[in-house]
Amino acid sequence: RSVAQTGTLGEITVVALPCAWVYCEVGHHLLGKEAPKPSHPYFEWLQLYGSPEFAEVTRWMREVVDRCAKTAGRAEKARMEEAFLISSQYEWMFWDMAWREEKWPI
């Protein structure tokens, strides 16, 4: 089943949260080390994901998820948890693949 097609607001938001959260953390970490020059190959990526504005978007997403979880029934909470875990696993796999310099398998 597609969460984007049939999921609740909580499920849809929680599926996107791991990506936003990780990118926000990585962007802030890297910008905290040294301000990149515009010639840096990831300059625009760093400026976006390390920005206070993106941190605010990520915070808002976490708040939406928390609010939805507070009012969700047991079944919906279980679906939200499963969606978050699967999405987090995909994020981990993506970063691990980059770390290992693997090629996309398909």
PDB file of C-alpha atoms in Angstrom:
ATOM      1  CA  ARG A   1       0.000   0.000   0.000  1.00  0.00           C
ATOM      2  CA  SER A   2       1.189   3.508  -0.705  1.00  0.00           C
ATOM      3  CA  VAL A   3       1.282   5.726   2.354  1.00  0.00           C
ATOM      4  CA  ALA A   4       1.135   8.804   0.134  1.00  0.00           C
ATOM      5  CA  GLN A   5      -2.042   7.489  -1.496  1.00  0.00           C
ATOM      6  CA  THR A   6      -3.983   6.110   1.455  1.00  0.00           C
ATOM      7  CA  GLY A   7      -2.183   7.226   4.619  1.00  0.00           C
ATOM      8  CA  THR A   8      -3.287   9.690   7.241  1.00  0.00           C
ATOM      9  CA  LEU A   9      -1.547  13.034   7.752  1.00  0.00           C
ATOM     10  CA  GLY A  10       0.545  11.459  10.507  1.00  0.00           C
ATOM     11  CA  GLU A  11       1.618   8.548   8.307  1.00  0.00           C
ATOM     12  CA  ILE A  12       2.440  10.775   5.336  1.00  0.00           C
ATOM     13  CA  THR A  13       4.464  13.200   7.451  1.00  0.00           C
ATOM     14  CA  VAL A  14       6.309  10.491   9.384  1.00  0.00           C
ATOM     15  CA  VAL A  15       7.399   8.823   6.137  1.00  0.00           C
ATOM     16  CA  ALA A  16       9.177  12.018   5.009  1.00  0.00           C
ATOM     17  CA  LEU A  17      10.593  12.907   8.433  1.00  0.00           C
ATOM     18  CA  PRO A  18      13.722  10.696   8.524  1.00  0.00           C
ATOM     19  CA  CYS A  19      15.076  12.191   5.292  1.00  0.00           C
ATOM     20  CA  ALA A  20      14.443  15.770   6.376  1.00  0.00           C
ATOM     21  CA  TRP A  21      15.783  15.174   9.875  1.00  0.00           C
ATOM     22  CA  VAL A  22      19.007  13.493   8.751  1.00  0.00           C
ATOM     23  CA  TYR A  23      19.671  16.077   6.042  1.00  0.00           C
ATOM     24  CA  CYS A  24      19.085  18.873   8.562  1.00  0.00           C
ATOM     25  CA  GLU A  25      21.490  17.326  11.079  1.00  0.00           C
ATOM     26  CA  VAL A  26      24.177  16.648   8.457  1.00  0.00           C
ATOM     27  CA  GLY A  27      23.795  20.111   6.931  1.00  0.00           C
ATOM     28  CA  HIS A  28      24.135  21.826  10.318  1.00  0.00           C
ATOM     29  CA  HIS A  29      27.085  19.645  11.285  1.00  0.00           C
ATOM     30  CA  LEU A  30      28.973  20.358   8.068  1.00  0.00           C
ATOM     31  CA  LEU A  31      28.218  24.088   8.084  1.00  0.00           C
ATOM     32  CA  GLY A  32      29.379  24.237  11.701  1.00  0.00           C
ATOM     33  CA  LYS A  33      32.802  22.970  10.682  1.00  0.00           C
ATOM     34  CA  GLU A  34      33.546  25.527   7.994  1.00  0.00           C
ATOM     35  CA  ALA A  35      31.598  27.911   5.783  1.00  0.00           C
ATOM     36  CA  PRO A  36      31.807  26.509   2.249  1.00  0.00           C
ATOM     37  CA  LYS A  37      32.869  28.659  -0.661  1.00  0.00           C
ATOM     38  CA  PRO A  38      30.422  29.032  -3.559  1.00  0.00           C
ATOM     39  CA  SER A  39      32.768  26.872  -5.633  1.00  0.00           C
ATOM     40  CA  HIS A  40      32.244  23.924  -3.253  1.00  0.00           C
ATOM     41  CA  PRO A  41      30.489  21.117  -5.187  1.00  0.00           C
ATOM     42  CA  TYR A  42      27.808  20.827  -2.485  1.00  0.00           C
ATOM     43  CA  PHE A  43      27.499  24.533  -1.724  1.00  0.00           C
ATOM     44  CA  GLU A  44      23.785  24.776  -2.564  1.00  0.00           C
ATOM     45  CA  TRP A  45      22.985  21.521  -0.735  1.00  0.00           C
ATOM     46  CA  LEU A  46      24.779  22.773   2.384  1.00  0.00           C
ATOM     47  CA  GLN A  47      23.119  26.178   2.209  1.00  0.00           C
ATOM     48  CA  LEU A  48      19.674  24.596   1.977  1.00  0.00           C
ATOM     49  CA  TYR A  49      19.905  21.764   4.489  1.00  0.00           C
ATOM     50  CA  GLY A  50      22.089  23.662   6.958  1.00  0.00           C
ATOM     51  CA  SER A  51      19.858  26.722   6.973  1.00  0.00           C
ATOM     52  CA  PRO A  52      17.757  27.903   9.917  1.00  0.00           C
ATOM     53  CA  GLU A  53      14.742  27.807   7.595  1.00  0.00           C
ATOM     54  CA  PHE A  54      15.185  24.101   6.897  1.00  0.00           C
ATOM     55  CA  ALA A  55      15.709  23.461  10.607  1.00  0.00           C
ATOM     56  CA  GLU A  56      12.356  25.165  11.179  1.00  0.00           C
ATOM     57  CA  VAL A  57      10.666  22.970   8.549  1.00  0.00           C
ATOM     58  CA  THR A  58      12.132  19.869  10.196  1.00  0.00           C
ATOM     59  CA  ARG A  59      10.995  21.014  13.644  1.00  0.00           C
ATOM     60  CA  TRP A  60       7.502  21.660  12.253  1.00  0.00           C
ATOM     61  CA  MET A  61       7.400  18.156  10.731  1.00  0.00           C
ATOM     62  CA  ARG A  62       8.328  16.613  14.102  1.00  0.00           C
ATOM     63  CA  GLU A  63       5.583  18.650  15.782  1.00  0.00           C
ATOM     64  CA  VAL A  64       3.008  17.485  13.218  1.00  0.00           C
ATOM     65  CA  VAL A  65       4.041  13.865  13.781  1.00  0.00           C
ATOM     66  CA  ASP A  66       3.885  14.285  17.563  1.00  0.00           C
ATOM     67  CA  ARG A  67       0.457  15.947  17.382  1.00  0.00           C
ATOM     68  CA  CYS A  68      -0.910  13.248  15.086  1.00  0.00           C
ATOM     69  CA  ALA A  69       0.497  10.483  17.281  1.00  0.00           C
ATOM     70  CA  LYS A  70      -1.218  11.947  20.361  1.00  0.00           C
ATOM     71  CA  THR A  71      -4.651  11.649  18.762  1.00  0.00           C
ATOM     72  CA  ALA A  72      -4.071   8.475  16.736  1.00  0.00           C
ATOM     73  CA  GLY A  73      -5.562   5.170  17.707  1.00  0.00           C
ATOM     74  CA  ARG A  74      -3.450   2.106  18.392  1.00  0.00           C
ATOM     75  CA  ALA A  75      -3.576   0.833  14.778  1.00  0.00           C
ATOM     76  CA  GLU A  76      -2.606   4.183  13.290  1.00  0.00           C
ATOM     77  CA  LYS A  77       0.247   4.603  15.784  1.00  0.00           C
ATOM     78  CA  ALA A  78       1.533   1.172  14.782  1.00  0.00           C
ATOM     79  CA  ARG A  79       1.387   2.146  11.089  1.00  0.00           C
ATOM     80  CA  MET A  80       3.174   5.419  11.848  1.00  0.00           C
ATOM     81  CA  GLU A  81       5.903   3.590  13.749  1.00  0.00           C
ATOM     82  CA  GLU A  82       6.344   1.048  10.968  1.00  0.00           C
ATOM     83  CA  ALA A  83       6.480   3.802   8.330  1.00  0.00           C
ATOM     84  CA  PHE A  84       9.078   5.730  10.344  1.00  0.00           C
ATOM     85  CA  LEU A  85      11.245   2.645  10.835  1.00  0.00           C
ATOM     86  CA  ILE A  86      11.118   1.619   7.169  1.00  0.00           C
ATOM     87  CA  SER A  87      11.859   5.156   6.003  1.00  0.00           C
ATOM     88  CA  SER A  88      14.747   5.373   8.492  1.00  0.00           C
ATOM     89  CA  GLN A  89      16.131   2.081   7.213  1.00  0.00           C
ATOM     90  CA  TYR A  90      16.082   3.411   3.646  1.00  0.00           C
ATOM     91  CA  GLU A  91      17.891   6.552   4.765  1.00  0.00           C
ATOM     92  CA  TRP A  92      20.516   4.468   6.547  1.00  0.00           C
ATOM     93  CA  MET A  93      20.923   2.295   3.436  1.00  0.00           C
ATOM     94  CA  PHE A  94      21.353   5.403   1.267  1.00  0.00           C
ATOM     95  CA  TRP A  95      24.051   6.900   3.496  1.00  0.00           C
ATOM     96  CA  ASP A  96      25.776   3.535   3.934  1.00  0.00           C
ATOM     97  CA  MET A  97      25.799   3.061   0.171  1.00  0.00           C
ATOM     98  CA  ALA A  98      27.410   6.484  -0.269  1.00  0.00           C
ATOM     99  CA  TRP A  99      29.968   5.739   2.460  1.00  0.00           C
ATOM    100  CA  ARG A 100      30.922   2.490   0.747  1.00  0.00           C
ATOM    101  CA  GLU A 101      30.909   4.209  -2.665  1.00  0.00           C
ATOM    102  CA  GLU A 102      28.509   1.605  -3.997  1.00  0.00           C
ATOM    103  CA  LYS A 103      26.633   1.995  -7.255  1.00  0.00           C
ATOM    104  CA  TRP A 104      22.851   2.051  -7.424  1.00  0.00           C
ATOM    105  CA  PRO A 105      21.765  -1.607  -7.710  1.00  0.00           C
ATOM    106  CA  ILE A 106      19.138  -1.060 -10.415  1.00  0.00           C
TER     107      ILE A 106
END
